[in-house]
Amino acid sequence: MSFMVSELTISIGGRTVVDDVSFTVPDGGRFGIIGESGSGKSLTALAILGLLPEGATATGSIRLDGRELLGLRERELARVRGAKIGMVFQEPRTALNPIRTIGRQIAEPLRIHEGIGRSEARARTVEIARLVALPDPETIVTRYPHQLSGGQRQRVGIAIALAARPRILIADEPTTALDVTIQAEILALFDRIVDSLGSSLIFITHDLAVLQSVVDEAMVLGAGRVVESAPISDLLSRPSSPVTRRLVDAARATSWTKPEQP
């Protein structure tokens, strides 16, 4: 297994908010983390990258290819972020720097982790913009976030996360703020890119209808604990916990319907 989280526990102000979470993601695997609001799914992702909020502490183990990430110094973690593990955040409007061009923001992880020059970085940036299906890549890399639509900004967020070709891509609620049509396009993009790059995917959401289209297995969190973990088809057709059943009911009310029994 290339990536393993074991007994991860996160506390804030003396209160445990994530309790004894464990999961593994194989090379090229597609793994989902799903739960209702406040279940601890985003905190789990932040712990992986060493980005927990001030006052939060984490114990347990987070290993990539056998190397322990939990407790690494900031300088060492900075070498992991982007190069080994990339993250797409929920709201690109706040994740992107409003005073930097799109191209400069996509190029930043390339220049940090690969040390390439400005001209090569620009050429690679255009390639990456094309990979994530941004329109007119040569022009769009010269623009600023406010000049792009919500769907285009999310594609830029994906481009930044993928720029240095990380082994693992974490997507934290990447379609929440998008309308249904753009949401479907972004999900198809994840599916295509993960296949083409061979990266592992950890996809975080509260929506089982979304999750079924991009992952093979998933873990359900409830109040910071793992309440169920199974192939996504089993979670949809045979939910065993009350939390999962509520998520299935919500998915059924949108775009997913439970298959008829033979």
Coordinates of C-alpha atoms in Angstrom, one line a residue:
M1 CA 0.0 0.0 0.0
S2 CA 1.4 3.4 -0.9
F3 CA -0.6 5.5 1.5
M4 CA -1.8 4.5 5.0
V5 CA -3.6 6.4 7.8
S6 CA -3.6 4.6 11.1
E7 CA -5.5 5.5 14.3
L8 CA -5.6 9.2 13.4
T9 CA -7.0 11.3 16.3
I10 CA -7.4 15.0 16.2
S11 CA -8.2 17.3 19.1
I12 CA -9.1 20.9 19.3
G13 CA -9.1 22.7 22.7
G14 CA -9.1 19.4 24.5
R15 CA -12.1 18.1 22.5
T16 CA -11.7 15.1 20.2
V17 CA -13.1 15.9 16.8
V18 CA -11.6 13.0 14.8
D19 CA -11.3 9.7 16.7
D20 CA -9.2 6.6 15.7
V21 CA -9.6 7.0 11.9
S22 CA -7.7 4.4 9.7
F23 CA -7.7 3.7 6.0
T24 CA -5.4 2.8 3.2
V25 CA -5.2 3.9 -0.5
P26 CA -3.3 1.7 -2.9
D27 CA -1.3 3.0 -5.9
G28 CA -3.8 4.3 -8.4
G29 CA -6.7 3.7 -6.0
R30 CA -9.8 5.8 -5.8
F31 CA -11.0 6.3 -2.2
G32 CA -13.9 8.4 -0.8
I33 CA -14.4 10.0 2.5
I34 CA -18.0 10.9 3.1
G35 CA -20.0 12.3 6.0
E36 CA -22.4 14.9 7.1
S37 CA -21.3 18.4 8.0
G38 CA -19.0 18.4 11.0
S39 CA -18.1 14.7 10.7
G40 CA -14.4 15.5 10.5
K41 CA -13.8 14.6 6.9
S42 CA -12.1 17.9 6.0
L43 CA -10.0 17.9 9.2
T44 CA -8.7 14.5 8.2
A45 CA -7.5 15.9 4.8
L46 CA -5.9 18.9 6.5
A47 CA -4.0 16.6 8.9
I48 CA -2.6 14.7 6.0
L49 CA -1.0 17.8 4.7
G50 CA 0.0 19.3 8.1
L51 CA -2.5 22.1 7.7
L52 CA -4.6 21.8 10.8
P53 CA -5.9 25.0 12.3
E54 CA -4.0 26.6 15.2
G55 CA -4.7 24.8 18.5
A56 CA -5.4 21.5 16.8
T57 CA -3.2 18.4 17.6
A58 CA -3.0 15.1 15.8
T59 CA -1.8 11.7 16.9
G60 CA -1.6 8.4 15.2
S61 CA 0.3 7.7 11.9
I62 CA 0.1 9.0 8.3
R63 CA 2.6 7.2 6.0
L64 CA 3.4 7.6 2.4
D65 CA 5.6 4.8 1.0
G66 CA 6.6 3.9 4.5
R67 CA 7.6 7.5 5.5
E68 CA 5.9 9.0 8.5
L69 CA 4.4 12.4 7.6
L70 CA 2.7 13.2 11.0
G71 CA 5.0 15.3 13.0
L72 CA 7.3 16.3 10.1
R73 CA 8.8 19.8 10.4
E74 CA 7.3 22.5 8.2
R75 CA 10.2 22.6 5.8
E76 CA 10.0 18.9 5.2
L77 CA 6.2 19.0 4.8
A78 CA 6.6 21.8 2.2
R79 CA 8.5 19.3 0.1
V80 CA 5.6 16.8 0.3
R81 CA 2.8 19.3 -0.5
G82 CA 2.4 19.6 -4.2
A83 CA 5.2 17.3 -5.1
K84 CA 3.9 14.1 -3.5
I85 CA 0.3 15.1 -2.4
G86 CA -1.8 17.7 -4.1
M87 CA -5.0 19.2 -2.8
V88 CA -8.0 20.8 -4.5
F89 CA -9.9 22.9 -2.0
Q90 CA -13.6 23.4 -1.7
E91 CA -14.0 27.0 -2.7
P92 CA -11.5 28.2 -5.4
R93 CA -12.6 31.8 -5.0
T94 CA -10.9 31.9 -1.6
A95 CA -8.1 29.4 -2.5
L96 CA -6.8 31.4 -5.4
N97 CA -4.7 34.5 -5.0
P98 CA -6.7 37.4 -6.5
I99 CA -3.7 39.5 -7.4
R100 CA -1.7 36.8 -9.3
T101 CA -2.3 35.6 -12.8
I102 CA -3.7 32.1 -13.3
G103 CA -0.4 31.1 -15.1
R104 CA 1.7 32.3 -12.2
Q105 CA -0.3 30.3 -9.7
I106 CA -0.2 27.1 -11.8
A107 CA 3.6 27.6 -12.3
E108 CA 4.4 28.1 -8.6
P109 CA 4.6 24.4 -7.6
L110 CA 6.7 23.7 -10.7
R111 CA 9.2 26.3 -9.8
I112 CA 9.3 25.3 -6.2
H113 CA 9.6 21.6 -6.6
E114 CA 11.3 21.2 -10.0
G115 CA 13.4 24.4 -10.1
I116 CA 12.6 25.1 -13.7
G117 CA 13.1 28.5 -15.4
R118 CA 10.4 31.1 -16.2
S119 CA 10.0 30.2 -19.9
E120 CA 9.8 26.5 -19.3
A121 CA 7.3 27.1 -16.5
R122 CA 5.1 29.1 -18.8
A123 CA 5.1 26.4 -21.5
R124 CA 4.3 23.7 -18.9
T125 CA 1.6 26.0 -17.5
V126 CA -0.2 26.2 -20.8
E127 CA 0.1 22.4 -21.1
I128 CA -1.5 21.9 -17.7
A129 CA -4.3 24.4 -18.5
R130 CA -5.0 22.4 -21.6
L131 CA -5.0 19.1 -19.6
V132 CA -7.8 20.4 -17.3
A133 CA -9.8 21.6 -20.4
L134 CA -9.5 25.3 -19.7
P135 CA -10.6 27.2 -22.9
D136 CA -7.9 29.1 -24.9
P137 CA -5.1 28.0 -22.5
E138 CA -2.6 30.5 -24.0
T139 CA -4.9 33.4 -23.1
I140 CA -6.4 32.2 -19.9
V141 CA -3.1 31.8 -18.1
T142 CA -2.7 35.6 -18.4
R143 CA -5.9 36.3 -16.7
Y144 CA -6.8 36.8 -13.0
P145 CA -9.3 34.7 -10.9
H146 CA -12.1 37.3 -11.0
Q147 CA -12.1 37.1 -14.8
L148 CA -13.0 33.4 -14.7
S149 CA -16.3 31.6 -14.1
G150 CA -16.7 29.4 -11.0
G151 CA -16.2 26.2 -13.1
Q152 CA -13.0 27.7 -14.6
R153 CA -11.7 28.7 -11.2
Q154 CA -12.2 25.1 -10.0
R155 CA -10.3 23.8 -13.0
V156 CA -7.5 26.2 -12.1
G157 CA -7.5 24.7 -8.6
I158 CA -7.2 21.2 -10.1
A159 CA -4.4 22.4 -12.4
I160 CA -2.4 23.8 -9.5
A161 CA -2.8 20.6 -7.5
L162 CA -1.7 18.5 -10.5
A163 CA 1.1 20.7 -11.7
A164 CA 4.0 18.7 -10.1
R165 CA 2.2 15.4 -10.9
P166 CA 1.7 14.3 -7.2
R167 CA 1.3 10.7 -6.3
I168 CA -1.9 11.5 -4.4
L169 CA -4.6 14.0 -5.2
I170 CA -7.0 15.0 -2.4
A171 CA -10.2 16.7 -3.5
D172 CA -12.1 18.3 -0.7
E173 CA -15.8 19.0 -1.7
P174 CA -14.6 20.3 -5.1
T175 CA -18.1 20.5 -6.7
T176 CA -20.2 21.9 -3.8
A177 CA -20.4 25.4 -5.1
L178 CA -21.0 24.5 -8.7
D179 CA -24.3 24.0 -10.6
V180 CA -25.2 20.5 -11.7
T181 CA -23.9 20.8 -15.3
I182 CA -20.5 22.2 -14.3
Q183 CA -20.4 19.6 -11.4
A184 CA -20.8 16.8 -13.9
E185 CA -18.0 18.3 -16.1
I186 CA -15.6 18.5 -13.1
L187 CA -16.3 14.9 -12.0
A188 CA -15.6 13.7 -15.5
L189 CA -12.4 15.7 -15.5
F190 CA -11.3 14.0 -12.2
D191 CA -12.1 10.6 -13.7
R192 CA -10.1 11.3 -16.9
I193 CA -7.1 12.9 -15.2
V194 CA -6.6 10.3 -12.5
D195 CA -6.6 7.6 -15.1
S196 CA -4.2 9.5 -17.4
L197 CA -1.7 10.4 -14.7
G198 CA -2.0 7.2 -12.6
S199 CA -2.4 9.2 -9.4
S200 CA -4.3 8.0 -6.4
L201 CA -7.4 9.9 -5.5
I202 CA -9.0 10.7 -2.1
F203 CA -12.3 12.4 -2.8
I204 CA -14.2 14.1 0.1
T205 CA -17.9 14.9 0.0
H206 CA -21.2 14.8 1.8
D207 CA -23.0 13.6 -1.4
L208 CA -23.1 9.9 -2.2
A209 CA -24.6 10.6 -5.6
V210 CA -21.3 12.5 -6.4
L211 CA -19.0 10.0 -4.8
Q212 CA -20.3 7.0 -6.8
S213 CA -19.0 8.4 -10.1
V214 CA -15.4 8.8 -9.0
V215 CA -14.4 6.2 -6.4
D216 CA -14.4 2.5 -5.9
E217 CA -14.4 2.3 -2.1
A218 CA -15.4 4.8 0.6
M219 CA -15.3 5.4 4.3
V220 CA -18.3 7.0 6.1
L221 CA -17.6 9.3 9.0
G222 CA -20.1 10.2 11.8
A223 CA -19.1 12.5 14.6
G224 CA -15.5 12.0 13.9
R225 CA -15.5 8.2 13.8
V226 CA -15.6 5.6 11.1
V227 CA -19.1 4.2 11.1
E228 CA -18.8 2.1 7.9
S229 CA -16.2 1.3 5.2
A230 CA -17.0 -0.6 2.0
P231 CA -17.1 -0.6 -1.8
I232 CA -19.2 2.3 -3.0
S233 CA -21.7 -0.1 -4.6
D234 CA -22.3 -1.7 -1.2
L235 CA -22.7 1.6 0.6
L236 CA -25.4 2.6 -1.9
S237 CA -27.3 -0.7 -2.0
R238 CA -26.7 -2.1 1.5
P239 CA -26.0 0.7 4.0
S240 CA -25.5 -0.7 7.5
S241 CA -25.3 2.4 9.6
P242 CA -27.9 5.1 10.3
V243 CA -25.4 7.8 9.0
T244 CA -25.0 6.0 5.7
R245 CA -28.8 5.4 5.3
R246 CA -29.3 9.1 5.7
L247 CA -26.7 9.8 3.0
V248 CA -28.4 7.3 0.7
D249 CA -31.8 8.9 1.3
A250 CA -30.3 12.3 0.4
A251 CA -28.7 10.8 -2.7
R252 CA -32.0 9.2 -3.7
A253 CA -33.7 12.5 -3.5
T254 CA -31.2 14.0 -6.0
S255 CA -29.8 12.0 -8.9
W256 CA -29.3 8.5 -7.6
T257 CA -32.0 5.8 -7.3
K258 CA -31.5 2.5 -5.6
P259 CA -31.5 -0.4 -8.2
E260 CA -34.5 -2.7 -8.2
Q261 CA -34.0 -6.1 -6.5
P262 CA -34.0 -9.0 -9.0

